[in-house]
């Protein structure tokens, strides 16, 4: 096949589906700029960073949720990077010691050898996460400047040592419930015996006319395909794939990718992944087609876990003006963390969520995002968590630096990728990239979507294809074209790291050759070699004025450049008034002399 054409323009949806839920039918405009807390939450890059930025009172409300939600959230917070290792040990010891202990005894008996600073950090993190009662006065939230207690340090330390560190009752009770629970799953799992008993008792799976028939539990492969198809429909729409690109692997409609719903398209527009065509010249702007934005290009180059989190984040941001925003957020966060404690392939009846309408709504919305496979099993509605839902929590529990997080996300998907590569007929969902030192990319894939994504920063003229592998070259022009679209060098390198071939991870060699990485970064730096600056040009009368004014401008950090042969000075415009005042004084002084 030939090179992939650029993304096409999409028609704008006319109306929003009536069955849309809160995830895709939020209020038309979301303005959280007046609430600093909402602004802070809207920039979270992971689930546990979102939790860190919640007020302690909200965290305590989540901890107090009835089992299994509250206990599961408490355990996830303890395992996460929200608190330090020392804070984790202190919290668990306090649970076993009755929930309260003198700060002096904690510091001197438990963590004395680590010093005062580490002890303060541990206690501060516990208090800010709603684990300790706010009696110590150490809590701080992300975004606030926290200074070490230097002034009156000894007095403050003495007062602190005399206080008690008390666990909040919400955390303590939930942690005790979790520690006494033998099951690793938060809910009762649908067993094979239940399904067989339903069929034996005459369950024909038909039910009422409005109910869907019961079916067998989905296989792991079916769950994986469902998740991938859910996101492929979004990504294909972003890049403007035509009907041929959406067909199944054999060119038929079976396994083809459907277009996203109108409500999902509105959601893509609202979160900034698509916009109205700025080049549209028609009088009726409502008919302007939709085109992908620079934020949309960045979204395409992200790992699927990062893509899912962006949708979940926008889902929770859409609750800003909702009457029950706090309740729905708590429902969504606790439900999502519980999904992280499940295993792929395990199913649960929706009745375990209780009679709460918000819980059922969240379940349906997560199903639209590919986090859940919702179906009818053994005569009841059930949901099956997908790999993305499980990894979304697991990949962030021990997240470290940004690079570690990126590599961790890609390693989480390595097993399914290897399964795809070992299959007799590779699926079109996998992508394994080998970057060679000659700037050639060897990409194992059958997806035209992956070809379009790689075409963002690769030379489409160098495109060659075999049945299950394609070849591209990275050139200076192709990288600069990506930069003009808003794609950054970090995004390109992250994409190559995330989708590196699994065999590359077994050795000690870098996933991207050093010369390729360095050259991409150098091409990025080429864009900033020239810095534009507005200046005021002054023509000096003679060499003496040039020397005097030039020296003063240089001392005042106002001189941009000077040409001695023409006696011209180029002054930064922001300081031109200051230099003009000096010139007038200098000339007046020369006339008097």
mmCIF file of N, CA and C in Angstrom, residues 411-476:
data_model
loop_
_atom_site.group_PDB
_atom_site.id
_atom_site.type_symbol
_atom_site.label_atom_id
_atom_site.label_comp_id
_atom_site.label_asym_id
_atom_site.label_seq_id
_atom_site.Cartn_x
_atom_site.Cartn_y
_atom_site.Cartn_z
ATOM 1 N N UNK A 411 5.246 -1.817 30.183
ATOM 2 C CA UNK A 411 5.521 -3.179 30.619
ATOM 3 C C UNK A 411 4.232 -3.890 31.009
ATOM 4 N N UNK A 412 3.263 -3.137 31.543
ATOM 5 C CA UNK A 412 1.994 -3.746 31.945
ATOM 6 C C UNK A 412 1.271 -4.376 30.765
ATOM 7 N N UNK A 413 1.492 -3.842 29.564
ATOM 8 C CA UNK A 413 0.816 -4.371 28.377
ATOM 9 C C UNK A 413 1.682 -5.355 27.598
ATOM 10 N N UNK A 414 2.885 -5.666 28.101
ATOM 11 C CA UNK A 414 3.799 -6.514 27.345
ATOM 12 C C UNK A 414 3.252 -7.927 27.186
ATOM 13 N N UNK A 415 2.618 -8.458 28.241
ATOM 14 C CA UNK A 415 2.146 -9.840 28.166
ATOM 15 C C UNK A 415 1.121 -10.016 27.053
ATOM 16 N N UNK A 416 0.134 -9.119 26.984
ATOM 17 C CA UNK A 416 -0.886 -9.244 25.929
ATOM 18 C C UNK A 416 -0.268 -9.015 24.560
ATOM 19 N N UNK A 417 0.755 -8.156 24.491
ATOM 20 C CA UNK A 417 1.419 -7.908 23.217
ATOM 21 C C UNK A 417 2.156 -9.157 22.748
ATOM 22 N N UNK A 418 2.834 -9.837 23.667
ATOM 23 C CA UNK A 418 3.534 -11.059 23.301
ATOM 24 C C UNK A 418 2.552 -12.142 22.841
ATOM 25 N N UNK A 419 1.376 -12.199 23.500
ATOM 26 C CA UNK A 419 0.365 -13.161 23.080
ATOM 27 C C UNK A 419 -0.103 -12.886 21.655
ATOM 28 N N UNK A 420 -0.235 -11.594 21.317
ATOM 29 C CA UNK A 420 -0.658 -11.230 19.967
ATOM 30 C C UNK A 420 0.397 -11.614 18.939
ATOM 31 N N UNK A 421 1.675 -11.412 19.303
ATOM 32 C CA UNK A 421 2.755 -11.723 18.367
ATOM 33 C C UNK A 421 2.913 -13.227 18.163
ATOM 34 N N UNK A 422 2.573 -14.005 19.210
ATOM 35 C CA UNK A 422 2.704 -15.457 19.101
ATOM 36 C C UNK A 422 1.518 -16.103 18.402
ATOM 37 N N UNK A 423 0.441 -15.360 18.192
ATOM 38 C CA UNK A 423 -0.748 -15.923 17.560
ATOM 39 C C UNK A 423 -0.450 -16.286 16.102
ATOM 40 N N UNK A 424 -1.107 -17.338 15.574
ATOM 41 C CA UNK A 424 -0.887 -17.727 14.169
ATOM 42 C C UNK A 424 -1.190 -16.588 13.200
ATOM 43 N N UNK A 425 -2.282 -15.867 13.453
ATOM 44 C CA UNK A 425 -2.638 -14.705 12.639
ATOM 45 C C UNK A 425 -2.655 -13.489 13.564
ATOM 46 N N UNK A 426 -1.624 -12.640 13.496
ATOM 47 C CA UNK A 426 -1.565 -11.497 14.426
ATOM 48 C C UNK A 426 -2.797 -10.617 14.300
ATOM 49 N N UNK A 427 -3.283 -10.133 15.424
ATOM 50 C CA UNK A 427 -4.434 -9.236 15.409
ATOM 51 C C UNK A 427 -3.983 -7.850 14.976
ATOM 52 N N UNK A 428 -4.957 -6.985 14.737
ATOM 53 C CA UNK A 428 -4.627 -5.636 14.308
ATOM 54 C C UNK A 428 -4.546 -4.675 15.490
ATOM 55 N N UNK A 429 -4.613 -5.224 16.705
ATOM 56 C CA UNK A 429 -4.594 -4.353 17.880
ATOM 57 C C UNK A 429 -3.200 -4.135 18.429
ATOM 58 N N UNK A 430 -2.252 -5.006 18.095
ATOM 59 C CA UNK A 430 -0.936 -4.902 18.709
ATOM 60 C C UNK A 430 -0.037 -3.983 17.890
ATOM 61 N N UNK A 431 0.980 -3.448 18.557
ATOM 62 C CA UNK A 431 1.989 -2.623 17.899
ATOM 63 C C UNK A 431 3.312 -2.843 18.620
ATOM 64 N N UNK A 432 4.316 -3.311 17.893
ATOM 65 C CA UNK A 432 5.652 -3.515 18.441
ATOM 66 C C UNK A 432 6.646 -2.830 17.523
ATOM 67 N N UNK A 433 7.406 -1.889 18.063
ATOM 68 C CA UNK A 433 8.285 -1.038 17.263
ATOM 69 C C UNK A 433 9.745 -1.325 17.601
ATOM 70 N N UNK A 434 10.557 -1.474 16.577
ATOM 71 C CA UNK A 434 12.010 -1.576 16.724
ATOM 72 C C UNK A 434 12.632 -0.378 16.018
ATOM 73 N N UNK A 435 13.353 0.443 16.754
ATOM 74 C CA UNK A 435 14.026 1.611 16.184
ATOM 75 C C UNK A 435 15.476 1.243 15.920
ATOM 76 N N UNK A 436 15.902 1.357 14.669
ATOM 77 C CA UNK A 436 17.266 1.003 14.301
ATOM 78 C C UNK A 436 18.152 2.248 14.280
ATOM 79 N N UNK A 437 19.456 2.015 14.349
ATOM 80 C CA UNK A 437 20.399 3.140 14.407
ATOM 81 C C UNK A 437 20.449 3.946 13.118
ATOM 82 N N UNK A 438 19.947 3.380 12.008
ATOM 83 C CA UNK A 438 19.910 4.117 10.737
ATOM 84 C C UNK A 438 18.602 4.894 10.563
ATOM 85 N N UNK A 439 17.868 5.102 11.677
ATOM 86 C CA UNK A 439 16.628 5.878 11.716
ATOM 87 C C UNK A 439 15.467 5.175 11.025
ATOM 88 N N UNK A 440 15.591 3.870 10.790
ATOM 89 C CA UNK A 440 14.476 3.101 10.239
ATOM 90 C C UNK A 440 13.659 2.497 11.365
ATOM 91 N N UNK A 441 12.339 2.543 11.226
ATOM 92 C CA UNK A 441 11.417 1.944 12.182
ATOM 93 C C UNK A 441 10.833 0.678 11.585
ATOM 94 N N UNK A 442 10.980 -0.422 12.303
ATOM 95 C CA UNK A 442 10.358 -1.693 11.931
ATOM 96 C C UNK A 442 9.181 -1.897 12.880
ATOM 97 N N UNK A 443 7.974 -1.856 12.350
ATOM 98 C CA UNK A 443 6.763 -1.852 13.183
ATOM 99 C C UNK A 443 5.916 -3.076 12.860
ATOM 100 N N UNK A 444 5.714 -3.931 13.845
ATOM 101 C CA UNK A 444 4.881 -5.117 13.678
ATOM 102 C C UNK A 444 3.438 -4.733 14.007
ATOM 103 N N UNK A 445 2.621 -4.604 12.994
ATOM 104 C CA UNK A 445 1.224 -4.236 13.162
ATOM 105 C C UNK A 445 0.469 -4.503 11.869
ATOM 106 N N UNK A 446 -0.858 -4.652 12.006
ATOM 107 C CA UNK A 446 -1.733 -4.781 10.837
ATOM 108 C C UNK A 446 -2.774 -3.669 10.820
ATOM 109 N N UNK A 447 -2.638 -2.728 11.733
ATOM 110 C CA UNK A 447 -3.650 -1.686 11.888
ATOM 111 C C UNK A 447 -3.305 -0.453 11.053
ATOM 112 N N UNK A 448 -4.278 0.007 10.276
ATOM 113 C CA UNK A 448 -4.090 1.253 9.532
ATOM 114 C C UNK A 448 -4.081 2.452 10.482
ATOM 115 N N UNK A 449 -4.689 2.276 11.652
ATOM 116 C CA UNK A 449 -4.651 3.340 12.653
ATOM 117 C C UNK A 449 -3.222 3.576 13.127
ATOM 118 N N UNK A 450 -2.485 2.492 13.352
ATOM 119 C CA UNK A 450 -1.094 2.629 13.764
ATOM 120 C C UNK A 450 -0.256 3.257 12.655
ATOM 121 N N UNK A 451 -0.590 2.920 11.423
ATOM 122 C CA UNK A 451 0.132 3.525 10.296
ATOM 123 C C UNK A 451 -0.103 5.029 10.280
ATOM 124 N N UNK A 452 -1.332 5.455 10.514
ATOM 125 C CA UNK A 452 -1.638 6.890 10.544
ATOM 126 C C UNK A 452 -0.923 7.579 11.696
ATOM 127 N N UNK A 453 -0.875 6.910 12.853
ATOM 128 C CA UNK A 453 -0.205 7.498 14.010
ATOM 129 C C UNK A 453 1.290 7.641 13.762
ATOM 130 N N UNK A 454 1.912 6.611 13.203
ATOM 131 C CA UNK A 454 3.343 6.683 12.904
ATOM 132 C C UNK A 454 3.630 7.730 11.835
ATOM 133 N N UNK A 455 2.654 7.930 10.935
ATOM 134 C CA UNK A 455 2.840 8.933 9.893
ATOM 135 C C UNK A 455 2.890 10.357 10.410
ATOM 136 N N UNK A 456 2.560 10.564 11.696
ATOM 137 C CA UNK A 456 2.645 11.903 12.260
ATOM 138 C C UNK A 456 4.085 12.390 12.325
ATOM 139 N N UNK A 457 5.029 11.457 12.570
ATOM 140 C CA UNK A 457 6.425 11.889 12.730
ATOM 141 C C UNK A 457 7.397 11.092 11.867
ATOM 142 N N UNK A 458 6.887 10.235 10.992
ATOM 143 C CA UNK A 458 7.743 9.478 10.074
ATOM 144 C C UNK A 458 7.531 9.958 8.640
ATOM 145 N N UNK A 459 8.495 9.673 7.788
ATOM 146 C CA UNK A 459 8.426 10.059 6.371
ATOM 147 C C UNK A 459 7.495 9.093 5.641
ATOM 148 N N UNK A 460 6.330 9.575 5.214
ATOM 149 C CA UNK A 460 5.356 8.694 4.564
ATOM 150 C C UNK A 460 5.841 8.233 3.195
ATOM 151 N N UNK A 461 6.793 8.941 2.595
ATOM 152 C CA UNK A 461 7.317 8.521 1.301
ATOM 153 C C UNK A 461 8.176 7.268 1.422
ATOM 154 N N UNK A 462 8.681 6.992 2.637
ATOM 155 C CA UNK A 462 9.535 5.821 2.842
ATOM 156 C C UNK A 462 8.726 4.599 3.270
ATOM 157 N N UNK A 463 7.395 4.721 3.233
ATOM 158 C CA UNK A 463 6.518 3.669 3.724
ATOM 159 C C UNK A 463 6.606 2.426 2.852
ATOM 160 N N UNK A 464 6.908 1.289 3.480
ATOM 161 C CA UNK A 464 6.896 -0.024 2.825
ATOM 162 C C UNK A 464 6.157 -0.997 3.725
ATOM 163 N N UNK A 465 5.500 -1.987 3.117
ATOM 164 C CA UNK A 465 4.630 -2.865 3.902
ATOM 165 C C UNK A 465 4.770 -4.320 3.490
ATOM 166 N N UNK A 466 4.794 -5.211 4.518
ATOM 167 C CA UNK A 466 4.702 -6.645 4.355
ATOM 168 C C UNK A 466 3.431 -7.091 5.082
ATOM 169 N N UNK A 467 3.054 -8.370 5.025
ATOM 170 C CA UNK A 467 1.770 -8.778 5.620
ATOM 171 C C UNK A 467 1.547 -8.333 7.057
ATOM 172 N N UNK A 468 2.556 -8.408 7.910
ATOM 173 C CA UNK A 468 2.342 -8.036 9.313
ATOM 174 C C UNK A 468 3.427 -7.097 9.833
ATOM 175 N N UNK A 469 4.146 -6.437 8.952
ATOM 176 C CA UNK A 469 5.196 -5.510 9.375
ATOM 177 C C UNK A 469 5.277 -4.367 8.377
ATOM 178 N N UNK A 470 5.538 -3.161 8.887
ATOM 179 C CA UNK A 470 5.712 -1.994 8.026
ATOM 180 C C UNK A 470 7.037 -1.333 8.372
ATOM 181 N N UNK A 471 7.555 -0.572 7.402
ATOM 182 C CA UNK A 471 8.844 0.105 7.561
ATOM 183 C C UNK A 471 8.653 1.598 7.320
ATOM 184 N N UNK A 472 9.232 2.377 8.182
ATOM 185 C CA UNK A 472 9.228 3.827 8.061
ATOM 186 C C UNK A 472 10.638 4.344 8.308
ATOM 187 N N UNK A 473 10.888 5.557 7.868
ATOM 188 C CA UNK A 473 12.132 6.246 8.198
ATOM 189 C C UNK A 473 11.801 7.553 8.923
ATOM 190 N N UNK A 474 12.607 7.877 9.904
ATOM 191 C CA UNK A 474 12.504 9.165 10.577
ATOM 192 C C UNK A 474 13.473 10.131 9.914
ATOM 193 N N UNK A 475 12.971 11.255 9.465
ATOM 194 C CA UNK A 475 13.809 12.267 8.817
ATOM 195 C C UNK A 475 13.622 13.612 9.524
ATOM 196 N N UNK A 476 14.504 14.529 9.195
ATOM 197 C CA UNK A 476 14.421 15.866 9.783
ATOM 198 C C UNK A 476 13.107 16.544 9.387
#
